[in-house]
Amino acid sequence: MNNHEPKLRRSTSFSVVPDEALCCVLDRINDPRDREAISLVCRQWHRIDSATRKHVTIAFCYSAAPAMLRSRFARLESLKLKGKPRAAMYNLIPEDWGGYASPWIAELASGFDCLKELHLRRMVVYDEDIRMLVGARGHALQSLKLDRCSGFSTYGLRIIATNCRCLRTLYLEESTIIDHSGEWLHDLATNNNVLMHLNFYMTELKILAKDLELLACNCKSLISLQLSECDLIALIKFFKLASKLEEFGGGSFNVDQGEVGAYNKVVFPPRLLSLGLFFMGTNEVSVIYPFCASLKKLDLQYTFLNTEDHCQLIQKCPNLEVLEVRNVIGDRGLEVVSNTCKRLRHLRVERGDDDPGQQNEQGRVTQAGMMSIAVGCRELEYIAIYASDISNAALEAFGTFSSNLRDFRLVLLDSEENITDLPLDNGVRALLRGCTKLGRFAFYLRPGGLSDVGLGYVGEYSGNIRYMLLGNVGESNMGLMHFAVGCKKLVKLELRSCCWFSEHALALAMLQLPSLRYAWVQGYKASLNGEGLREMRRRYWNIEFIPPGIEECQEASEEGRATLVTQPQLLAYYSLAGQRMDHPEYVVPLF
């Protein structure tokens, strides 16, 4: 009898997998985190990942140098690049802070022969940048998104419209664009016959209805149009021509120019599933009644509807999956949503008129409306609410009934003198324990809204959260330290109005967060030179400090021009590119 058993040996190399087979496998894997893990297995897998990666997102443009992208992913087909911190959307970051696209576009124009799609978000893009990009890749570009960008004009848009004949998507939403003329749209309609998505929503660009009609005639595949303000009566012919249109936003009502009944002539395309209108009031809302039942997305943020109008309209929209409104919808309106819209996945309730004289008891969102949504809309994945009042029970309801939530955002307004139930410690614990799929979490409260214990709960039960915004939370440095013990997957952290957190505590807390790559803090107990942040230093970690200062307000009073004391800001981020060189004087790089 042979007593020698065969020894099992574990292969220490993955090179037995042929390149061709590995390419076939990786072509089916698109999740960036999976791709990142694969690239770390061995040199062969790293090389194949580099050669086959089709899309890359760079969450902060200063985290890497443009040349690094080219050396790593030379055959890239799609790139998404983000610039200024998210706070820039709320005018918390000065316009000249940075986020310039020029070095990136220069690199893209010189060597990315496979690039078909480019998405720039919150970046400064000049007309010359557009000229360089289009000169190199205009013949192949299928999608160009300049998302909340600035620095360019309609001259740049004419360059795009004239040369990018394969463009299927042009996205300019909320970008600040210098408007020299509307000829860019005529050029686009003349030179392009494959466009499917055109978005210049909230840009204030002036256009002619006849150019939209020409676009509809030449681009038979147009399915989405979102534009700046344009009277619906001028679009009657366009709607007849754009028979395949599924998404429309930006049309407006102007009853000063004619009878309200004139809008009864407006007939929307038969396939329309998504709608957003400007300045629609009680007298005009009936225009959209005939096709409400087919709508899947409805944006009412820029209408003049009252609470009752919202209730009447939403009762006719049982198939809504996305709803965006202002808080004038009130608790009663949210109750109607919960009873009617059982397929709702995305709900956004923005703040409305802050003038107490313009508000009424119905036009407030409180814990009552939030509980209705939690109980009635079980498929909800995203919710963002500006609430006037809140309770622990409302948050507990989401933890109990909203197991599909992936993104939860709450802002507690300061319009009410008294809040029903603070602190929200038990509520946030129940929410985070129940909503285990949450990947993004924003919780902006009022002083006293969350104790140190509650902040510790946030850290303890945020195991899968990768992005977090917290405002007016905790009571002391101890709460911040309890928070930092958890959040093992947290990549991006934003803190606002936490004036009791010291620089020393912030530094220690961020060192304890193992996955953290980006942190922005405004309103903390700052020194004049950021000396207390020294302990935050580590390899590849850039720290930028904006000291507190005094600046003049734009509006002058009877006593002269007012001054405003600005809060200190801290930005820390992981970077392979070293310190940036394009920062303005008021930004102080540390250590």
Coordinates of C-alpha atoms in Angstrom, one line a residue:
M1 CA 0.0 0.0 0.0
N2 CA 1.4 3.4 -1.0
N3 CA 1.4 5.7 2.0
H4 CA 2.5 8.7 -0.2
E5 CA -0.5 11.0 -0.9
P6 CA -0.3 13.4 -3.8
K7 CA 0.5 16.9 -2.7
L8 CA -1.8 19.6 -3.8
R9 CA 0.1 22.7 -5.0
R10 CA -1.5 26.1 -5.4
S11 CA -0.4 27.9 -8.5
T12 CA 1.3 31.2 -7.8
S13 CA 0.8 32.6 -11.3
F14 CA -2.3 33.5 -13.3
S15 CA -0.4 33.5 -16.6
V16 CA -1.9 30.2 -17.5
V17 CA -5.0 32.2 -18.7
P18 CA -4.4 33.2 -22.3
D19 CA -4.7 36.9 -23.1
E20 CA -7.6 36.3 -25.6
A21 CA -9.6 34.4 -23.0
L22 CA -9.0 37.1 -20.4
C23 CA -10.0 39.8 -22.8
C24 CA -13.3 38.0 -23.4
V25 CA -14.0 37.8 -19.7
L26 CA -13.1 41.4 -18.9
D27 CA -15.2 42.7 -21.7
R28 CA -18.2 41.6 -19.6
I29 CA -17.1 43.3 -16.4
N30 CA -18.0 46.9 -16.2
D31 CA -18.2 47.8 -12.5
P32 CA -15.1 50.0 -11.8
R33 CA -14.6 48.5 -8.3
D34 CA -14.5 45.0 -9.8
R35 CA -12.1 46.2 -12.5
E36 CA -9.8 47.8 -9.9
A37 CA -9.6 44.6 -8.0
I38 CA -8.9 42.6 -11.1
S39 CA -6.1 44.9 -12.1
L40 CA -4.3 44.2 -8.8
V41 CA -4.1 40.4 -9.3
C42 CA -1.0 40.3 -11.4
R43 CA 0.9 42.2 -14.1
Q44 CA -0.8 40.3 -16.9
W45 CA -4.3 41.1 -15.6
H46 CA -3.2 44.7 -15.0
R47 CA -2.1 44.9 -18.6
I48 CA -5.3 43.4 -20.0
D49 CA -7.4 45.7 -17.9
S50 CA -5.5 48.7 -19.3
A51 CA -6.1 47.5 -22.8
T52 CA -9.8 46.7 -22.5
R53 CA -11.1 49.3 -20.1
K54 CA -13.7 51.4 -22.0
H55 CA -14.9 53.8 -19.4
V56 CA -13.2 55.7 -16.5
T57 CA -14.6 58.1 -14.0
I58 CA -12.2 60.5 -12.3
A59 CA -14.1 61.9 -9.3
F60 CA -11.8 64.8 -8.8
C61 CA -9.6 66.3 -11.6
Y62 CA -6.7 67.0 -9.2
S63 CA -6.4 63.4 -8.0
A64 CA -4.3 62.4 -11.1
A65 CA -2.3 64.0 -13.9
P66 CA -3.7 63.8 -17.5
A67 CA -0.6 62.1 -18.7
M68 CA -1.2 59.3 -16.2
L69 CA -4.6 58.6 -17.7
R70 CA -3.1 58.3 -21.2
S71 CA -0.3 55.9 -20.0
R72 CA -2.8 53.7 -18.1
F73 CA -5.9 53.7 -20.5
A74 CA -4.8 54.7 -23.9
R75 CA -7.7 52.9 -25.6
L76 CA -10.4 54.6 -23.5
E77 CA -13.8 55.2 -25.2
S78 CA -15.6 57.1 -22.5
L79 CA -14.4 59.5 -19.8
K80 CA -16.2 61.3 -16.9
L81 CA -14.2 64.0 -15.2
K82 CA -15.4 66.1 -12.2
G83 CA -13.8 69.4 -11.3
K84 CA -14.8 71.8 -8.5
P85 CA -16.1 70.5 -5.2
R86 CA -19.9 69.8 -5.1
A87 CA -20.3 72.9 -2.8
A88 CA -19.7 75.1 -5.9
M89 CA -23.3 74.3 -6.9
Y90 CA -24.4 76.3 -3.8
N91 CA -22.0 79.2 -4.3
L92 CA -19.8 78.1 -1.5
I93 CA -16.7 77.9 -3.7
P94 CA -15.4 81.0 -5.5
E95 CA -15.7 81.1 -9.2
D96 CA -11.9 81.3 -9.7
W97 CA -11.1 78.4 -7.4
G98 CA -9.9 76.1 -10.2
G99 CA -11.2 73.0 -12.0
Y100 CA -9.8 74.0 -15.4
A101 CA -10.3 71.5 -18.2
S102 CA -7.5 72.8 -20.5
P103 CA -4.7 70.3 -19.5
W104 CA -7.1 67.4 -19.7
I105 CA -8.5 68.3 -23.1
A106 CA -4.9 68.9 -24.4
E107 CA -4.1 65.3 -23.4
L108 CA -7.3 63.9 -24.8
A109 CA -6.7 65.6 -28.1
S110 CA -3.2 64.4 -28.5
G111 CA -3.5 60.6 -28.0
F112 CA -6.9 59.1 -27.2
D113 CA -7.8 57.6 -30.6
C114 CA -10.8 55.6 -29.4
L115 CA -12.6 58.4 -27.4
K116 CA -16.3 58.6 -28.2
E117 CA -17.8 60.0 -25.1
L118 CA -16.8 62.8 -22.8
H119 CA -18.6 64.1 -19.6
L120 CA -17.1 67.1 -17.8
R121 CA -18.8 68.2 -14.6
R122 CA -18.3 71.5 -12.7
M123 CA -15.3 72.4 -14.8
V124 CA -14.1 75.6 -16.5
V125 CA -14.1 74.9 -20.3
Y126 CA -13.0 77.6 -22.7
D127 CA -14.0 78.0 -26.4
E128 CA -10.4 77.2 -27.3
D129 CA -10.6 74.0 -25.3
I130 CA -13.7 73.0 -27.4
R131 CA -11.9 73.9 -30.6
M132 CA -8.9 71.7 -29.7
L133 CA -11.2 68.8 -28.6
V134 CA -13.4 69.0 -31.7
G135 CA -10.4 69.3 -34.0
A136 CA -9.0 66.0 -32.7
R137 CA -12.1 63.9 -31.9
G138 CA -15.1 65.8 -33.4
H139 CA -15.5 63.3 -36.2
A140 CA -15.9 60.4 -33.7
L141 CA -17.6 62.0 -30.7
Q142 CA -21.0 60.5 -30.0
S143 CA -21.7 62.1 -26.6
L144 CA -20.5 65.4 -25.1
K145 CA -21.7 66.5 -21.7
L146 CA -20.7 69.9 -20.3
D147 CA -22.5 69.5 -17.1
R148 CA -22.7 72.6 -14.8
C149 CA -19.6 74.0 -16.6
S150 CA -18.6 77.6 -17.3
G151 CA -16.1 79.6 -19.3
F152 CA -17.4 78.9 -22.9
S153 CA -19.8 80.7 -25.2
T154 CA -22.1 80.0 -28.1
Y155 CA -19.1 80.3 -30.3
G156 CA -17.8 77.1 -28.8
L157 CA -21.3 75.5 -29.4
R158 CA -21.1 76.5 -33.1
I159 CA -17.8 74.6 -33.3
I160 CA -19.5 71.6 -31.9
A161 CA -22.6 71.9 -34.0
T162 CA -20.7 72.3 -37.3
N163 CA -18.1 69.6 -36.8
C164 CA -19.5 66.8 -34.6
R165 CA -21.8 65.2 -37.1
C166 CA -22.0 61.8 -35.3
L167 CA -23.1 63.4 -32.0
R168 CA -26.0 61.6 -30.5
T169 CA -26.0 63.4 -27.1
L170 CA -25.3 67.0 -26.4
Y171 CA -25.8 67.9 -22.7
L172 CA -25.3 71.4 -21.3
E173 CA -27.7 71.5 -18.3
E174 CA -27.1 74.3 -15.8
S175 CA -23.9 75.5 -17.5
T176 CA -23.1 79.2 -17.5
I177 CA -22.8 80.0 -21.2
I178 CA -22.1 83.4 -22.8
D179 CA -24.8 83.9 -25.3
H180 CA -23.6 85.7 -28.5
S181 CA -26.4 84.3 -30.7
G182 CA -28.7 81.4 -31.2
E183 CA -27.1 80.3 -34.5
W184 CA -25.5 77.3 -32.9
L185 CA -28.9 75.5 -32.8
H186 CA -29.5 76.2 -36.5
D187 CA -26.0 74.9 -37.3
L188 CA -26.7 71.8 -35.2
A189 CA -30.0 71.2 -37.0
T190 CA -28.4 71.6 -40.4
N191 CA -25.3 69.4 -39.8
N192 CA -26.6 66.6 -37.7
N193 CA -29.2 63.9 -38.5
V194 CA -28.5 61.4 -35.7
L195 CA -29.0 63.5 -32.6
M196 CA -31.1 61.7 -29.9
H197 CA -30.6 63.8 -26.8
L198 CA -30.3 67.6 -26.6
N199 CA -30.2 69.3 -23.2
F200 CA -29.6 73.0 -22.5
Y201 CA -32.0 73.1 -19.5
M202 CA -31.5 76.1 -17.1
T203 CA -28.9 77.8 -19.3
E204 CA -30.8 80.9 -20.3
L205 CA -29.8 80.4 -24.0
K206 CA -32.2 82.1 -26.4
I207 CA -33.3 80.0 -29.4
L208 CA -35.8 80.2 -32.3
A209 CA -38.7 77.8 -32.6
K210 CA -38.0 77.3 -36.3
D211 CA -34.6 75.9 -35.5
L212 CA -36.2 73.3 -33.3
E213 CA -38.6 72.5 -36.1
L214 CA -35.6 72.0 -38.4
L215 CA -33.9 69.8 -35.8
A216 CA -37.0 67.6 -35.6
C217 CA -37.2 67.3 -39.4
N218 CA -33.6 66.3 -39.8
C219 CA -33.1 64.2 -36.6
K220 CA -35.8 61.6 -36.8
S221 CA -34.4 59.8 -33.8
L222 CA -34.7 62.7 -31.4
I223 CA -36.2 61.3 -28.2
S224 CA -35.2 63.8 -25.5
L225 CA -35.2 67.6 -25.5
Q226 CA -34.7 69.8 -22.5
L227 CA -34.3 73.5 -23.3
S228 CA -34.3 76.9 -21.6
E229 CA -37.5 78.9 -21.2
C230 CA -39.6 78.8 -24.4
D231 CA -43.3 79.5 -24.7
L232 CA -45.3 76.3 -25.4
I233 CA -47.4 78.0 -28.1
A234 CA -44.3 78.5 -30.2
L235 CA -43.6 74.8 -30.0
I236 CA -46.9 73.5 -31.4
K237 CA -45.4 72.7 -34.8
F238 CA -42.2 71.2 -33.2
F239 CA -44.3 68.7 -31.2
K240 CA -46.1 67.6 -34.4
L241 CA -42.7 66.9 -36.1
A242 CA -41.0 65.3 -33.1
S243 CA -43.2 62.3 -33.1
K244 CA -40.7 60.0 -31.3
L245 CA -40.1 62.4 -28.4
E246 CA -40.2 60.7 -25.0
E247 CA -38.7 63.4 -22.7
F248 CA -39.4 67.1 -22.8
G249 CA -38.5 69.9 -20.3
G250 CA -38.3 73.7 -20.3
G251 CA -41.5 74.8 -22.0
S252 CA -43.2 77.7 -20.3
F253 CA -46.5 79.5 -20.0
N254 CA -46.9 83.2 -20.6
V255 CA -50.6 84.2 -20.1
D256 CA -49.7 87.9 -20.5
Q257 CA -49.4 87.3 -24.3
G258 CA -52.8 85.8 -24.8
E259 CA -55.8 84.0 -23.4
V260 CA -55.2 81.0 -21.2
G261 CA -57.3 79.0 -23.6
A262 CA -54.6 79.3 -26.3
Y263 CA -52.6 76.6 -24.6
N264 CA -55.4 74.1 -25.2
K265 CA -54.0 73.9 -28.8
V266 CA -50.8 72.4 -27.4
V267 CA -50.6 68.7 -28.1
F268 CA -47.6 66.8 -26.8
P269 CA -46.0 63.9 -28.7
P270 CA -47.8 60.6 -28.2
R271 CA -44.8 58.8 -26.8
L272 CA -44.0 61.4 -24.1
L273 CA -43.0 59.7 -20.8
S274 CA -41.1 62.6 -19.0
L275 CA -42.2 66.2 -18.6
G276 CA -41.0 69.4 -16.9
L277 CA -42.6 72.8 -17.4
F278 CA -41.9 76.4 -16.3
F279 CA -44.5 78.8 -14.8
M280 CA -47.5 76.5 -15.0
G281 CA -50.3 77.7 -12.8
T282 CA -53.7 76.5 -11.7
N283 CA -55.4 77.7 -14.9
E284 CA -52.9 75.9 -17.2
V285 CA -52.5 72.6 -15.4
S286 CA -55.3 70.9 -17.3
V287 CA -53.2 71.1 -20.5
I288 CA -51.3 68.0 -19.4
Y289 CA -54.2 66.0 -17.9
P290 CA -54.8 64.0 -21.1
F291 CA -51.5 62.1 -21.0
C292 CA -50.8 62.1 -17.2
A293 CA -51.4 58.3 -17.0
S294 CA -48.5 57.6 -19.3
L295 CA -46.0 59.8 -17.5
K296 CA -43.1 58.1 -15.7
K297 CA -41.2 61.3 -14.8
L298 CA -42.7 64.7 -13.7
D299 CA -40.7 67.8 -12.7
L300 CA -42.9 70.5 -11.0
Q301 CA -40.1 72.5 -9.3
Y302 CA -40.5 75.6 -11.4
T303 CA -44.3 75.8 -11.6
F304 CA -46.8 78.1 -9.7
L305 CA -48.9 75.2 -8.5
N306 CA -50.3 75.2 -5.0
T307 CA -50.9 72.3 -2.7
E308 CA -54.3 71.5 -4.1
D309 CA -53.1 71.6 -7.7
H310 CA -50.3 69.1 -6.8
C311 CA -52.9 66.8 -5.3
Q312 CA -55.3 67.0 -8.3
L313 CA -52.4 66.5 -10.8
I314 CA -50.6 63.6 -9.1
Q315 CA -53.8 61.6 -8.6
K316 CA -53.8 61.3 -12.4
C317 CA -50.2 60.0 -12.6
P318 CA -50.3 56.4 -11.2
N319 CA -47.2 55.3 -13.2
L320 CA -44.7 57.9 -12.0
E321 CA -41.3 56.6 -11.2
V322 CA -39.5 60.0 -10.8
L323 CA -41.1 63.1 -9.1
E324 CA -39.4 66.4 -8.5
V325 CA -41.3 69.1 -6.7
R326 CA -41.0 72.0 -4.2
N327 CA -42.1 71.7 -0.6
V328 CA -45.4 73.6 -1.5
I329 CA -46.6 70.1 -2.2
G330 CA -47.1 69.8 1.6
D331 CA -47.8 66.7 3.7
R332 CA -51.2 66.4 2.0
G333 CA -49.6 66.2 -1.4
L334 CA -47.1 63.6 -0.2
E335 CA -50.0 61.5 1.1
V336 CA -51.5 61.6 -2.4
V337 CA -48.2 60.5 -3.8
S338 CA -48.0 57.6 -1.4
N339 CA -51.5 56.4 -2.3
T340 CA -51.1 56.9 -6.0
C341 CA -47.5 56.3 -7.1
K342 CA -46.7 52.8 -6.0
R343 CA -43.8 52.5 -8.6
L344 CA -42.0 55.6 -7.4
R345 CA -38.3 55.2 -7.3
H346 CA -37.0 58.8 -7.1
L347 CA -38.5 61.6 -5.1
R348 CA -37.0 65.1 -4.7
V349 CA -38.7 67.8 -2.6
E350 CA -36.8 71.1 -2.9
R351 CA -37.2 74.1 -0.7
G352 CA -39.7 76.7 -2.0
D353 CA -40.4 80.3 -1.2
D354 CA -38.8 81.3 2.1
D355 CA -41.1 84.3 2.6
P356 CA -43.5 83.3 5.5
G357 CA -46.1 85.5 3.9
Q358 CA -46.1 83.3 0.8
Q359 CA -46.4 80.0 2.7
N360 CA -49.4 78.4 4.3
E361 CA -50.0 75.5 6.7
Q362 CA -50.5 73.1 3.8
G363 CA -47.3 74.0 2.0
R364 CA -45.0 72.5 4.6
V365 CA -43.3 69.1 4.6
T366 CA -43.0 67.4 8.0
Q367 CA -42.6 64.0 9.5
A368 CA -46.3 63.2 8.6
G369 CA -45.6 63.5 4.8
M370 CA -42.3 61.6 5.1
M371 CA -44.0 58.7 7.0
S372 CA -46.7 58.5 4.3
I373 CA -44.0 58.1 1.6
A374 CA -42.1 55.5 3.6
V375 CA -45.2 53.4 4.1
G376 CA -46.7 53.8 0.6
C377 CA -43.8 53.9 -1.8
R378 CA -42.0 50.6 -1.1
E379 CA -39.8 50.7 -4.3
L380 CA -38.2 54.0 -3.4
E381 CA -34.5 54.1 -4.1
Y382 CA -33.7 57.9 -3.9
I383 CA -35.2 60.5 -1.6
A384 CA -34.1 64.1 -1.0
I385 CA -36.3 66.3 1.1
Y386 CA -36.2 69.8 2.6
A387 CA -38.4 69.4 5.7
S388 CA -39.8 72.0 8.1
D389 CA -40.3 69.5 10.9
I390 CA -39.0 65.9 11.6
S391 CA -39.3 63.2 14.2
N392 CA -37.5 60.0 15.1
A393 CA -40.6 58.0 14.1
A394 CA -40.4 59.3 10.5
L395 CA -36.8 58.1 10.1
E396 CA -37.7 54.8 11.8
A397 CA -40.4 54.3 9.2
F398 CA -37.9 54.5 6.4
G399 CA -35.7 52.0 8.2
T400 CA -38.7 49.6 8.4
F401 CA -40.3 50.0 5.0
S402 CA -37.7 51.4 2.6
S403 CA -35.2 48.5 2.2
N404 CA -34.4 49.5 -1.4
L405 CA -33.1 53.0 -0.5
R406 CA -29.7 53.7 -2.0
D407 CA -29.6 57.4 -1.5
F408 CA -31.2 59.3 1.4
R409 CA -30.9 63.1 1.8
L410 CA -32.6 65.3 4.4
V411 CA -32.2 69.0 5.1
L412 CA -34.0 70.4 8.1
L413 CA -35.0 74.0 7.4
D414 CA -34.8 76.7 10.1
S415 CA -38.2 78.2 9.3
E416 CA -39.9 76.6 12.4
E417 CA -39.0 77.8 15.8
N418 CA -39.6 74.4 17.5
I419 CA -38.9 70.9 16.1
T420 CA -41.1 68.0 17.3
D421 CA -38.4 65.6 18.2
L422 CA -34.7 66.3 18.7
P423 CA -32.1 64.8 18.8
L424 CA -32.7 62.3 16.0
D425 CA -30.3 59.7 17.5
N426 CA -32.7 56.7 17.6
G427 CA -34.3 57.6 14.2
V428 CA -31.0 57.7 12.3
R429 CA -29.9 54.5 13.9
A430 CA -33.1 52.7 12.8
L431 CA -32.8 54.2 9.3
L432 CA -29.3 53.1 8.8
R433 CA -29.8 49.7 10.3
G434 CA -32.9 49.0 8.0
C435 CA -31.6 50.6 4.8
T436 CA -28.6 48.4 4.2
K437 CA -28.3 49.2 0.5
L438 CA -27.6 52.9 1.2
G439 CA -24.5 54.1 -0.7
R440 CA -25.1 57.9 -0.3
F441 CA -26.3 59.7 2.8
A442 CA -26.8 63.4 3.5
F443 CA -28.1 64.7 6.9
Y444 CA -28.1 68.4 7.3
L445 CA -29.8 69.4 10.5
R446 CA -30.0 72.3 13.0
P447 CA -27.9 72.6 16.2
G448 CA -29.0 69.9 18.5
G449 CA -30.3 67.7 15.8
L450 CA -27.8 64.8 16.5
S451 CA -25.9 64.2 19.7
D452 CA -22.5 62.7 20.0
V453 CA -24.2 59.4 20.6
G454 CA -26.2 59.7 17.4
L455 CA -23.1 60.7 15.4
G456 CA -21.5 57.5 16.7
Y457 CA -24.5 55.5 15.4
V458 CA -24.0 57.1 12.0
G459 CA -20.4 55.7 12.0
E460 CA -21.4 52.3 13.3
Y461 CA -24.2 51.6 10.9
S462 CA -22.8 53.1 7.7
G463 CA -21.0 50.0 6.5
N464 CA -21.8 50.4 2.8
I465 CA -22.0 54.2 2.5
R466 CA -19.4 55.7 0.2
Y467 CA -20.5 59.3 0.1
M468 CA -21.7 61.3 3.1
L469 CA -22.7 64.9 3.9
L470 CA -23.3 66.0 7.5
G471 CA -24.3 69.4 8.8
N472 CA -24.9 70.6 12.3
V473 CA -24.2 67.2 13.8
G474 CA -22.6 66.1 17.1
E475 CA -21.8 68.1 20.2
S476 CA -18.1 67.8 20.6
N477 CA -14.9 66.3 19.3
M478 CA -15.8 63.1 21.1
G479 CA -18.8 62.5 18.7
L480 CA -16.5 62.9 15.7
M481 CA -14.1 60.4 17.1
H482 CA -16.9 57.9 17.7
F483 CA -18.1 58.5 14.1
A484 CA -14.6 57.8 12.6
V485 CA -14.4 54.3 14.2
G486 CA -17.0 53.1 11.6
C487 CA -17.6 54.1 7.9
K488 CA -15.1 51.5 6.6
K489 CA -16.1 52.1 3.0
L490 CA -16.5 55.9 3.1
V491 CA -14.7 57.5 0.2
K492 CA -16.0 61.0 0.2
L493 CA -17.0 63.1 3.2
E494 CA -18.4 66.6 3.5
L495 CA -19.0 68.4 6.8
R496 CA -20.7 71.8 7.2
S497 CA -21.5 74.0 10.2
C498 CA -19.8 71.8 12.8
C499 CA -18.2 74.7 14.6
W500 CA -17.3 72.5 17.7
F501 CA -14.9 70.3 15.8
S502 CA -11.3 71.3 16.2
E503 CA -8.6 70.9 13.6
H504 CA -6.8 68.3 15.7
A505 CA -10.0 66.2 16.0
L506 CA -10.6 66.5 12.2
A507 CA -7.1 65.4 11.5
L508 CA -7.3 62.3 13.8
A509 CA -10.8 61.4 12.5
M510 CA -9.8 61.4 8.9
L511 CA -6.7 59.3 9.6
Q512 CA -9.0 56.6 11.0
L513 CA -11.2 56.4 7.9
P514 CA -9.4 53.7 5.8
S515 CA -11.1 54.3 2.4
L516 CA -11.3 58.1 2.6
R517 CA -10.0 59.8 -0.6
Y518 CA -11.7 63.2 -0.4
A519 CA -12.9 65.5 2.4
W520 CA -14.4 69.0 2.3
V521 CA -15.2 70.8 5.6
Q522 CA -16.7 74.3 6.0
G523 CA -17.4 75.9 9.4
Y524 CA -15.2 74.4 12.1
K525 CA -13.0 75.6 14.9
A526 CA -10.1 76.7 12.6
S527 CA -6.8 78.3 13.4
L528 CA -5.5 81.2 11.3
N529 CA -2.9 79.1 9.4
G530 CA -4.4 75.5 9.7
E531 CA -1.5 74.4 11.9
G532 CA -3.8 71.9 13.8
L533 CA -4.2 69.9 10.6
R534 CA -0.6 68.9 10.5
E535 CA -1.4 65.4 11.9
M536 CA -3.4 64.7 8.8
R537 CA -0.3 64.5 6.7
R538 CA 0.3 61.2 4.8
R539 CA 1.6 60.1 1.5
Y540 CA -0.2 61.2 -1.6
W541 CA -2.5 63.4 0.6
N542 CA -3.0 67.0 -0.5
I543 CA -4.4 69.5 2.1
E544 CA -5.8 72.9 1.0
F545 CA -6.9 75.6 3.5
I546 CA -9.0 78.7 2.9
P547 CA -8.7 80.9 6.0
P548 CA -11.7 82.8 7.4
G549 CA -12.0 86.2 5.8
I550 CA -14.1 89.3 5.2
E551 CA -15.7 90.1 1.9
E552 CA -18.3 92.6 0.7
C553 CA -21.8 91.6 0.0
Q554 CA -23.2 92.4 -3.4
E555 CA -26.3 94.1 -2.0
A556 CA -25.7 97.5 -0.3
S557 CA -27.9 98.7 2.5
E558 CA -28.8 102.3 3.5
E559 CA -25.8 102.3 5.9
G560 CA -23.4 101.4 3.1
R561 CA -22.1 98.1 1.6
A562 CA -22.4 95.3 4.1
T563 CA -19.6 92.9 4.9
L564 CA -19.7 89.1 5.5
V565 CA -17.3 87.0 7.5
T566 CA -16.6 83.9 5.5
Q567 CA -16.2 80.5 7.1
P568 CA -12.9 78.6 6.9
Q569 CA -12.7 75.7 4.5
L570 CA -10.6 72.6 4.4
L571 CA -10.2 70.4 1.3
A572 CA -8.1 67.2 1.6
Y573 CA -7.8 64.7 -1.2
Y574 CA -5.8 61.8 -2.4
S575 CA -3.6 62.6 -5.4
L576 CA -1.0 60.9 -7.5
A577 CA -0.2 64.3 -9.2
G578 CA 1.2 66.2 -6.2
Q579 CA 0.2 69.7 -5.3
R580 CA -1.7 71.6 -7.9
M581 CA -0.2 74.7 -9.3
D582 CA -3.3 76.6 -10.5
H583 CA -4.8 77.5 -7.1
P584 CA -5.7 81.2 -6.4
E585 CA -3.9 83.2 -3.7
Y586 CA -6.6 82.7 -1.1
V587 CA -6.1 78.9 -1.3
V588 CA -3.2 77.9 1.0
P589 CA -1.6 74.4 0.3
L590 CA -0.5 72.9 3.6
F591 CA 2.4 70.6 4.4

